[in-house]
Coordinates of C-alpha atoms and ligand atoms in Angstrom, one line a residue:
M20 CA -11.4 -66.7 -108.1
S21 CA -7.8 -66.6 -109.1
N22 CA -5.3 -69.0 -110.6
S23 CA -3.3 -69.3 -107.4
Q24 CA -6.3 -70.1 -105.1
V25 CA -6.3 -73.9 -105.8
K26 CA -4.2 -75.6 -103.3
F27 CA -2.4 -78.9 -104.2
Y28 CA -2.7 -82.0 -101.9
S29 CA 1.0 -82.6 -102.6
G30 CA 1.9 -79.2 -101.2
E31 CA 3.3 -78.3 -104.5
S32 CA 2.8 -74.6 -105.4
I33 CA 1.9 -74.1 -109.1
P34 CA -0.5 -71.9 -110.8
L35 CA -3.3 -73.9 -112.4
E36 CA -4.7 -72.8 -115.8
L37 CA -8.4 -72.0 -115.4
H38 CA -9.0 -72.2 -119.2
K39 CA -8.8 -74.8 -121.8
T40 CA -7.2 -74.5 -125.3
R41 CA -9.4 -75.1 -128.3
I42 CA -7.3 -73.6 -131.1
V43 CA -3.7 -74.3 -131.2
Q44 CA -0.8 -73.2 -133.4
K45 CA 2.1 -75.6 -134.1
L46 CA 5.6 -74.4 -133.1
H47 CA 8.9 -75.3 -134.6
L48 CA 12.0 -75.8 -132.7
V49 CA 14.9 -75.6 -135.4
P50 CA 18.4 -76.9 -134.7
I51 CA 20.9 -74.6 -133.0
E52 CA 23.0 -74.4 -136.2
R53 CA 20.0 -72.7 -137.9
R54 CA 19.3 -70.5 -134.9
L55 CA 23.0 -69.3 -135.1
Q56 CA 22.5 -68.5 -138.8
A57 CA 19.2 -66.7 -138.0
L58 CA 21.1 -64.5 -135.5
Y59 CA 23.7 -63.4 -138.1
E60 CA 20.8 -62.7 -140.6
G61 CA 19.0 -60.7 -138.0
G62 CA 22.0 -58.7 -136.7
F63 CA 21.8 -60.3 -133.2
N64 CA 18.7 -58.3 -132.7
T65 CA 15.7 -60.4 -131.7
F66 CA 13.3 -57.9 -133.3
Q67 CA 14.9 -58.9 -136.6
L68 CA 14.1 -62.8 -136.3
N69 CA 11.5 -64.4 -138.3
T70 CA 9.1 -66.5 -136.2
K71 CA 9.7 -69.6 -138.4
D72 CA 13.0 -69.7 -136.5
V73 CA 11.5 -69.1 -133.0
F74 CA 10.3 -71.8 -130.6
L75 CA 8.7 -69.8 -127.7
D76 CA 8.2 -66.2 -128.7
M77 CA 8.6 -64.3 -125.5
L78 CA 9.5 -61.1 -127.3
T79 CA 6.5 -59.1 -125.9
D80 CA 3.0 -59.3 -124.6
S81 CA 2.1 -56.8 -127.2
G82 CA -0.7 -58.2 -129.5
T83 CA 0.3 -61.7 -128.4
N84 CA -2.2 -62.4 -125.6
A85 CA -4.5 -65.3 -126.3
M86 CA -8.1 -64.1 -127.4
S87 CA -11.1 -65.6 -125.8
D88 CA -14.0 -67.4 -127.5
N89 CA -16.2 -64.3 -126.5
Q90 CA -13.8 -61.9 -128.3
L91 CA -13.6 -64.0 -131.4
S92 CA -17.4 -64.2 -131.7
A93 CA -17.9 -60.6 -131.1
M94 CA -15.5 -59.9 -134.1
M95 CA -18.0 -61.7 -136.3
Q96 CA -20.8 -59.3 -135.4
A97 CA -18.7 -56.1 -136.1
D98 CA -20.5 -53.3 -137.9
D99 CA -18.5 -52.1 -141.0
A100 CA -19.0 -48.3 -141.3
Y101 CA -16.6 -45.5 -141.8
A102 CA -18.7 -43.3 -139.5
G103 CA -21.0 -44.0 -136.7
S104 CA -20.3 -47.8 -136.5
Q105 CA -22.3 -49.7 -133.7
S106 CA -19.0 -51.3 -132.9
F107 CA -17.6 -48.1 -131.9
F108 CA -20.4 -47.2 -129.5
R109 CA -20.1 -50.6 -127.8
L110 CA -16.3 -49.8 -127.2
Q111 CA -17.2 -46.4 -126.0
K112 CA -19.5 -47.9 -123.4
A113 CA -16.9 -50.4 -122.4
V114 CA -14.4 -47.6 -121.8
E115 CA -16.9 -45.8 -119.7
D116 CA -18.0 -48.8 -117.8
V117 CA -14.5 -50.2 -117.1
L118 CA -12.2 -47.0 -117.1
G119 CA -14.9 -44.6 -115.9
K120 CA -14.4 -42.1 -118.7
K121 CA -17.0 -40.4 -120.9
Y122 CA -15.0 -38.9 -123.6
F123 CA -13.1 -41.4 -125.7
L124 CA -10.8 -41.1 -128.8
P125 CA -9.8 -44.4 -130.5
V126 CA -6.2 -44.7 -132.0
H127 CA -4.4 -47.4 -133.9
Q128 CA -2.2 -48.3 -130.9
G129 CA -0.7 -46.9 -127.7
R130 CA 2.1 -44.8 -129.2
A131 CA -0.4 -42.9 -131.3
A132 CA -2.0 -41.8 -128.0
E133 CA 1.4 -40.7 -126.9
S134 CA 2.0 -38.8 -130.1
I135 CA -1.3 -36.9 -129.8
I136 CA -0.7 -36.1 -126.1
S137 CA 2.8 -34.9 -126.9
I138 CA 1.8 -32.8 -129.9
T139 CA -1.0 -31.2 -128.0
F140 CA 0.6 -30.5 -124.6
V141 CA 4.5 -30.6 -124.8
K142 CA 6.3 -27.5 -126.1
K143 CA 10.1 -26.8 -126.3
G144 CA 11.8 -26.8 -123.0
D145 CA 9.0 -28.5 -121.0
V146 CA 9.6 -31.1 -118.4
I147 CA 7.6 -34.2 -117.9
P148 CA 8.0 -35.9 -114.5
M149 CA 7.2 -39.5 -114.5
N150 CA 7.7 -42.6 -112.4
Y151 CA 9.8 -44.1 -115.2
H152 CA 9.9 -43.7 -119.0
F153 CA 8.5 -46.1 -121.7
T154 CA 10.5 -46.0 -124.9
T155 CA 7.7 -44.7 -127.2
A156 CA 6.3 -42.2 -124.5
M157 CA 9.9 -40.7 -124.2
A158 CA 10.5 -40.7 -127.9
H159 CA 7.3 -38.6 -128.6
I160 CA 8.1 -36.2 -125.7
T161 CA 11.6 -35.5 -127.0
Q162 CA 10.4 -35.3 -130.5
N163 CA 8.2 -32.4 -129.4
G164 CA 11.1 -30.6 -127.5
G165 CA 10.4 -31.8 -124.0
R166 CA 12.5 -33.8 -121.6
I167 CA 11.7 -36.3 -118.9
E168 CA 12.6 -36.6 -115.2
E169 CA 12.3 -40.1 -113.7
L170 CA 11.3 -39.9 -110.1
L171 CA 11.2 -43.6 -108.8
C172 CA 11.9 -44.4 -105.1
D173 CA 15.6 -45.2 -104.5
D174 CA 15.3 -49.1 -104.2
A175 CA 13.2 -49.4 -107.5
L176 CA 16.3 -50.2 -109.5
Q177 CA 17.6 -52.8 -107.1
I178 CA 17.3 -56.3 -108.7
K179 CA 16.2 -58.0 -105.5
S180 CA 13.9 -56.0 -103.1
D181 CA 11.0 -56.7 -100.9
N182 CA 9.2 -53.5 -101.9
P183 CA 5.9 -54.5 -103.3
F184 CA 5.5 -51.3 -105.2
K185 CA 8.6 -50.4 -107.0
G186 CA 6.7 -48.5 -109.6
N187 CA 5.8 -45.9 -106.9
M188 CA 6.8 -42.3 -107.5
D189 CA 8.9 -40.6 -104.9
I190 CA 6.7 -37.7 -103.6
D191 CA 9.6 -35.6 -102.2
K192 CA 11.4 -35.9 -105.6
L193 CA 8.3 -34.8 -107.5
V194 CA 7.8 -31.7 -105.3
A195 CA 11.5 -30.8 -105.8
C196 CA 11.2 -31.4 -109.6
I197 CA 8.2 -29.0 -109.7
E198 CA 9.9 -26.3 -107.5
K199 CA 13.1 -26.5 -109.6
N200 CA 11.5 -26.4 -113.0
G201 CA 8.5 -24.3 -112.4
K202 CA 5.1 -25.5 -112.7
E203 CA 4.5 -23.5 -115.9
N204 CA 7.1 -25.7 -117.6
I205 CA 5.3 -28.9 -116.6
P206 CA 2.3 -29.6 -118.8
F207 CA 1.6 -32.9 -117.0
I208 CA 2.8 -35.7 -114.7
R209 CA 2.9 -39.0 -116.2
M210 CA 2.3 -42.2 -114.2
E211 CA 2.8 -45.5 -115.8
A212 CA 0.9 -48.6 -114.5
S213 CA 3.1 -51.6 -114.0
T214 CA 6.2 -49.7 -114.9
N215 CA 7.3 -51.6 -118.0
L216 CA 11.0 -51.1 -118.2
I217 CA 11.9 -51.7 -114.6
G218 CA 10.4 -55.2 -114.5
G219 CA 6.7 -54.7 -114.7
Q220 CA 6.6 -53.2 -111.2
P221 CA 3.2 -51.7 -109.9
F222 CA 2.4 -48.6 -108.0
S223 CA 0.1 -48.5 -105.0
I224 CA -3.2 -46.6 -105.0
A225 CA -1.9 -44.8 -101.9
N226 CA 1.0 -43.5 -104.0
L227 CA -1.2 -42.5 -106.9
M228 CA -3.4 -40.5 -104.4
D229 CA -0.3 -38.7 -103.1
V230 CA 0.7 -37.9 -106.7
R231 CA -2.7 -36.5 -107.4
R232 CA -2.6 -34.3 -104.2
V233 CA 0.7 -32.7 -105.5
A234 CA -0.8 -32.4 -109.0
D235 CA -3.8 -30.5 -107.5
K236 CA -1.6 -28.3 -105.3
Y237 CA 0.3 -27.0 -108.2
G238 CA -2.6 -27.2 -110.8
I239 CA -0.8 -29.8 -113.0
M240 CA -2.6 -32.4 -115.1
L241 CA -2.1 -36.1 -114.2
V242 CA -1.8 -38.5 -117.2
L243 CA -2.1 -42.2 -116.6
D244 CA -0.5 -44.7 -119.1
A245 CA -3.0 -47.6 -118.4
S246 CA -1.5 -50.0 -121.0
L247 CA -0.7 -52.6 -118.1
I248 CA -3.4 -51.3 -115.6
G249 CA -5.3 -54.7 -115.3
E250 CA -2.1 -56.4 -113.9
N251 CA -1.4 -53.3 -111.7
A252 CA -4.9 -53.6 -110.2
Y253 CA -4.5 -57.5 -109.7
L254 CA -1.2 -56.7 -107.9
V255 CA -2.9 -53.9 -105.8
K256 CA -5.6 -56.4 -104.7
Q257 CA -2.9 -58.8 -103.7
R258 CA -0.4 -56.6 -102.1
E259 CA -2.1 -53.3 -100.8
R260 CA -3.9 -54.3 -97.6
E261 CA -6.7 -51.6 -97.8
W262 CA -7.8 -52.9 -101.2
Q263 CA -7.8 -56.6 -100.7
E264 CA -11.6 -56.8 -100.3
N265 CA -12.4 -54.7 -103.2
S266 CA -13.3 -55.9 -106.7
M267 CA -11.1 -55.6 -109.7
A268 CA -13.7 -53.1 -111.2
D269 CA -13.5 -50.9 -108.1
I270 CA -9.7 -50.9 -108.0
L271 CA -9.4 -50.1 -111.6
K272 CA -11.9 -47.2 -111.5
T273 CA -10.3 -45.8 -108.4
M274 CA -7.0 -45.5 -110.3
T275 CA -8.4 -44.1 -113.5
N276 CA -10.5 -41.6 -111.5
L277 CA -7.4 -40.0 -110.1
A278 CA -6.1 -39.2 -113.6
D279 CA -7.3 -36.3 -115.8
L280 CA -6.3 -38.2 -118.9
V281 CA -5.9 -42.0 -119.4
Y282 CA -4.3 -43.6 -122.4
F283 CA -3.7 -47.1 -123.2
S284 CA -2.4 -49.7 -125.7
S285 CA -5.1 -52.4 -126.3
R286 CA -2.4 -54.6 -127.5
K287 CA -1.6 -55.2 -123.8
L288 CA -4.8 -54.1 -122.0
S289 CA -7.4 -56.1 -123.8
S290 CA -5.8 -58.9 -125.7
S291 CA -6.5 -57.3 -129.0
R292 CA -5.1 -54.4 -131.1
G293 CA -5.7 -50.7 -131.1
G294 CA -5.6 -48.2 -128.2
G295 CA -7.3 -45.1 -126.9
L296 CA -7.4 -41.8 -125.0
C297 CA -10.1 -41.1 -122.5
T298 CA -11.1 -38.4 -120.0
N299 CA -14.0 -36.8 -118.3
R300 CA -12.7 -33.3 -119.1
K301 CA -14.4 -32.0 -122.3
D302 CA -11.8 -29.3 -122.6
L303 CA -9.0 -31.9 -122.9
Y304 CA -11.1 -34.0 -125.3
L305 CA -11.6 -30.9 -127.6
K306 CA -7.9 -30.1 -127.7
M307 CA -6.9 -33.5 -129.0
E308 CA -10.0 -34.4 -131.1
A309 CA -8.9 -33.0 -134.3
L310 CA -5.6 -35.0 -134.3
V311 CA -7.5 -38.3 -134.5
P312 CA -8.9 -37.8 -138.1
L313 CA -5.6 -36.2 -139.2
F314 CA -3.3 -39.1 -138.2
E315 CA -5.4 -42.1 -137.3
G316 CA -8.8 -42.2 -139.1
F317 CA -12.3 -40.9 -138.5
L318 CA -13.5 -40.6 -134.8
T319 CA -15.4 -43.8 -134.7
Y320 CA -12.6 -46.1 -135.8
G321 CA -9.2 -44.3 -135.2
G322 CA -7.2 -46.6 -137.5
M323 CA -8.6 -49.8 -136.2
S324 CA -10.7 -52.4 -138.0
V325 CA -14.2 -52.7 -136.6
R326 CA -13.3 -56.3 -135.7
E327 CA -10.5 -55.1 -133.6
I328 CA -12.9 -52.7 -131.9
E329 CA -15.2 -55.5 -131.0
A330 CA -12.5 -57.5 -129.6
M331 CA -11.2 -54.5 -127.6
A332 CA -14.6 -53.9 -126.1
V333 CA -15.0 -57.5 -124.9
G334 CA -11.4 -57.7 -123.7
L335 CA -11.9 -54.5 -121.5
Y336 CA -14.7 -56.3 -119.5
E337 CA -12.7 -59.5 -119.3
T338 CA -9.8 -57.5 -117.8
L339 CA -12.0 -57.4 -114.7
D340 CA -11.9 -61.3 -114.3
E341 CA -9.0 -62.2 -112.0
T342 CA -8.7 -65.7 -113.8
V343 CA -8.0 -63.7 -117.0
T344 CA -5.7 -60.9 -115.8
G345 CA -4.0 -62.9 -113.0
Q346 CA -2.9 -65.8 -115.3
S347 CA 0.3 -64.1 -116.6
P348 CA 1.3 -62.6 -113.2
E349 CA 0.9 -66.0 -111.5
F350 CA 2.9 -67.8 -114.1
I351 CA 5.7 -65.2 -113.8
K352 CA 5.6 -65.5 -110.1
Y353 CA 6.1 -69.3 -110.5
A354 CA 9.1 -68.8 -112.8
V355 CA 10.7 -66.1 -110.7
G356 CA 10.4 -68.3 -107.7
E357 CA 12.0 -71.3 -109.5
L358 CA 14.8 -69.2 -111.0
D359 CA 15.6 -67.6 -107.7
K360 CA 15.9 -71.0 -106.0
L361 CA 18.4 -72.0 -108.7
G362 CA 20.4 -68.8 -107.8
I363 CA 19.8 -67.0 -111.1
P364 CA 19.6 -63.2 -110.7
V365 CA 16.0 -62.2 -111.5
V366 CA 13.9 -58.9 -110.8
M367 CA 12.1 -59.4 -107.6
P368 CA 9.4 -59.1 -106.4
A369 CA 7.9 -60.9 -109.5
G370 CA 6.2 -58.2 -111.5
V371 CA 3.9 -58.4 -114.6
L372 CA 4.5 -58.9 -118.4
G373 CA 7.4 -61.1 -118.1
V374 CA 10.3 -62.6 -116.3
H375 CA 13.3 -60.2 -116.0
I376 CA 16.8 -61.4 -115.8
D377 CA 19.7 -59.5 -114.7
A378 CA 22.2 -59.4 -117.4
K379 CA 24.6 -57.1 -115.4
Q380 CA 25.2 -60.0 -113.0
I381 CA 25.1 -62.9 -115.5
C382 CA 27.4 -61.0 -118.0
A383 CA 29.5 -59.2 -115.3
H384 CA 32.6 -60.1 -117.5
V385 CA 31.1 -58.3 -120.5
P386 CA 31.6 -54.6 -120.4
Q387 CA 28.4 -52.5 -120.5
T388 CA 29.7 -50.8 -123.6
E389 CA 29.3 -54.2 -125.3
Y390 CA 25.6 -54.5 -124.4
Q391 CA 25.3 -57.0 -121.7
A392 CA 21.5 -57.5 -122.0
G393 CA 21.8 -57.7 -125.8
A394 CA 24.4 -60.3 -125.6
L395 CA 22.4 -62.4 -123.0
T396 CA 19.3 -62.2 -125.2
A397 CA 21.1 -63.3 -128.3
A398 CA 22.9 -66.2 -126.4
F399 CA 19.5 -67.3 -124.8
F400 CA 17.9 -67.4 -128.2
L401 CA 20.9 -69.4 -129.5
I402 CA 20.8 -72.1 -127.0
S403 CA 17.0 -72.4 -126.6
G404 CA 15.0 -71.0 -129.5
I405 CA 13.3 -68.8 -127.0
R406 CA 13.0 -65.1 -128.2
G407 CA 13.3 -62.6 -125.4
M408 CA 13.7 -58.9 -125.7
E409 CA 16.7 -56.8 -124.7
R410 CA 15.7 -54.1 -122.2
G411 CA 19.0 -52.4 -121.5
S412 CA 21.4 -50.0 -123.2
V413 CA 20.4 -51.0 -126.7
S414 CA 16.9 -49.9 -125.9
N415 CA 18.1 -46.5 -124.7
Q416 CA 18.4 -43.6 -127.0
R417 CA 21.6 -41.4 -127.3
D418 CA 21.4 -37.9 -125.6
E419 CA 21.1 -34.6 -127.6
N420 CA 24.8 -34.5 -128.2
G421 CA 24.9 -38.0 -129.7
N422 CA 26.5 -39.7 -126.7
E423 CA 25.5 -43.2 -125.5
T424 CA 23.4 -43.2 -122.5
W425 CA 23.9 -46.3 -120.3
A426 CA 20.8 -48.0 -119.0
D427 CA 20.1 -48.2 -115.2
M428 CA 19.4 -51.9 -115.6
E429 CA 20.5 -54.4 -118.2
L430 CA 17.7 -56.8 -118.5
L431 CA 16.7 -59.8 -120.7
R432 CA 12.9 -59.8 -120.6
L433 CA 11.0 -63.0 -121.2
A434 CA 7.4 -62.0 -121.8
V435 CA 4.8 -64.3 -120.7
P436 CA 1.6 -63.2 -122.8
R437 CA -1.7 -64.1 -121.2
R438 CA -3.0 -67.6 -121.4
V439 CA -0.6 -68.6 -124.3
F440 CA 2.2 -70.9 -122.8
T441 CA 1.9 -74.1 -120.7
L442 CA 3.6 -74.9 -117.5
S443 CA 6.0 -77.4 -119.3
Q444 CA 7.1 -74.7 -121.7
I445 CA 7.9 -72.4 -118.6
K446 CA 9.9 -75.3 -117.2
Y447 CA 11.9 -75.6 -120.4
V448 CA 12.7 -71.8 -120.1
I449 CA 14.0 -72.4 -116.6
D450 CA 16.0 -75.4 -117.6
R451 CA 17.7 -73.7 -120.5
M452 CA 18.5 -70.5 -118.5
L453 CA 20.1 -72.7 -115.8
W454 CA 22.4 -74.3 -118.5
L455 CA 23.2 -70.9 -119.9
C456 CA 24.0 -69.5 -116.4
D457 CA 26.3 -72.5 -115.8
N458 CA 28.2 -71.5 -119.0
R459 CA 27.8 -67.7 -118.5
E460 CA 31.6 -67.0 -118.9
M461 CA 31.3 -68.2 -122.6
I462 CA 28.9 -65.3 -123.5
G463 CA 30.7 -62.4 -125.1
G464 CA 29.8 -58.8 -126.2
L465 CA 28.1 -57.2 -129.2
K466 CA 28.8 -54.1 -131.2
F467 CA 26.5 -52.1 -133.5
I468 CA 27.2 -52.4 -137.3
Y469 CA 23.9 -50.3 -138.2
E470 CA 22.5 -47.9 -135.8
P471 CA 19.4 -45.8 -136.8
P472 CA 18.9 -42.6 -135.0
V473 CA 15.4 -43.2 -133.5
L474 CA 14.2 -46.3 -131.5
R475 CA 17.4 -48.2 -132.5
F476 CA 16.5 -51.3 -130.8
F477 CA 14.0 -52.0 -133.4
M478 CA 16.0 -51.7 -136.5
G479 CA 19.5 -51.8 -135.4
K480 CA 22.0 -54.5 -136.4
L481 CA 24.9 -55.8 -134.2
E482 CA 27.5 -58.4 -134.5
P483 CA 29.5 -60.4 -131.8
V484 CA 33.0 -59.0 -130.9
S485 CA 34.5 -62.5 -131.3
D486 CA 33.5 -66.1 -132.2
W487 CA 31.7 -66.6 -128.8
P488 CA 28.5 -67.7 -130.4
E489 CA 30.3 -70.5 -132.3
R490 CA 32.1 -71.6 -129.1
L491 CA 28.8 -71.5 -127.2
M492 CA 27.1 -73.7 -129.8
A493 CA 29.9 -76.2 -129.7
K494 CA 29.5 -76.5 -125.8
F495 CA 25.7 -76.9 -126.3
R496 CA 26.4 -79.8 -128.8
K497 CA 28.8 -81.4 -126.4
D498 CA 26.4 -81.3 -123.4
F499 CA 23.1 -82.1 -125.3
G500 CA 24.3 -84.3 -128.1
D501 CA 21.9 -84.1 -131.0
S502 CA 19.0 -82.7 -128.9
L503 CA 17.2 -79.8 -130.4
Ligands
PLP29 C1 3.4 -51.1 -125.1 C2 3.3 -49.8 -124.3 C3 3.1 -48.6 -124.9 C4 3.0 -48.4 -126.4 O1 1.8 -49.1 -127.0 P1 1.8 -49.7 -128.4 O2 0.5 -50.2 -128.6 O3 2.9 -50.7 -128.6 O4 2.1 -48.6 -129.4 C5 3.0 -47.6 -124.0 N1 3.1 -47.6 -122.7 C6 3.3 -48.8 -122.2 C7 3.6 -48.9 -120.6 C8 3.4 -50.0 -123.0 O5 3.6 -51.2 -122.3

């Protein structure tokens, strides 16, 4: 059963919540004047906001998915031990049952797995072909002297497309990349499930099989970033004809079986904290094992609390339940459909993780050098109290010569964490986005006033290039009176 299978007599097409809420958290919608002040305090960077000023927190799905009653109760029976905890063995079994891998290394979150993989396998001058980069994955590869090549199909970066698998790797480009760089300079190929930065777009199993065939032909290892694999599996079941009759469990294992090494962030995958690396190849496991006690903690906790480990184990099994894993994609599909009807440019087909709004079109009058996506993200928070995340040039890193690299896509991402928001909250998002688009020409640009050298989007501070935020606020007051 999935959230979209219940038909409405009225003919309306809305996703129905197949869960009930038993613990709630009060939210605060502060006046727009306070939100403007908060933006200045946080350098127009939504990472720098305090949640006391945020109404709907759509920054990320990372560690913000709702936990289930079963996860919370499992946390109570956690076994506190530095070494040999029962909680760890339950998690190890869950990893083997759900992801089909025997050897498991726990880490405190996904990027720690990326660090361990990069330290172990990447050397100076290496090239890592991938469908598309993720910020932390790329940062660790470049820190270790490697570089990346992104091999998406040509239409993957089009905002509106009917390609159901925009996360697919272009196989011809992969072969050309290997021939050009030499297989000895390619330690692994990286495939990312539900390609995060291009709008949460899945790959198909057929494509992953093709990548595997190329990897085998050249004797190159295949690494799978499985942080968003549950949703990728859900969309495979919906969109890839050959797999519609298969269970989530089958689809998931089929994908992980194709990779030599699988890593994940549990902050996404299993509604908890932590992360892990798993493989059926003992040689790979042994190469990485020593780095876990060095950086993370002993092999049976890897920097996580035992309570987190219990929640992660239960969450992994719950990933196989379509009403759990499908809830967020179904809400996203609803929001994307409604926004598109209103003429608001949004990444299509609907992906996972969140709604991705095209700032390049909405802020076409703002030069890319003034960070269109950053500007839209700040403007949207100002007029709604909704915190989204910039996924554009602010999230890019400078090249080796210190020059700006301009992002392929300038997106405002509004994350829809699993089973957190209600449909009326989603309707508020749509309403405020419509108002902002009707007043789009009032949005102006941003410039950096503090730019750290690594992962600048986390700590960087910006300011508006003019008094556009004040003018936008005045227009809001004119149209909405004293409404919040
Ligand atoms: C979040 C994420 C990571 C990094 O995981 P963290 O737990 O945040 O360190 C890696 N890859 C993908 C695809 C992600 O979405």
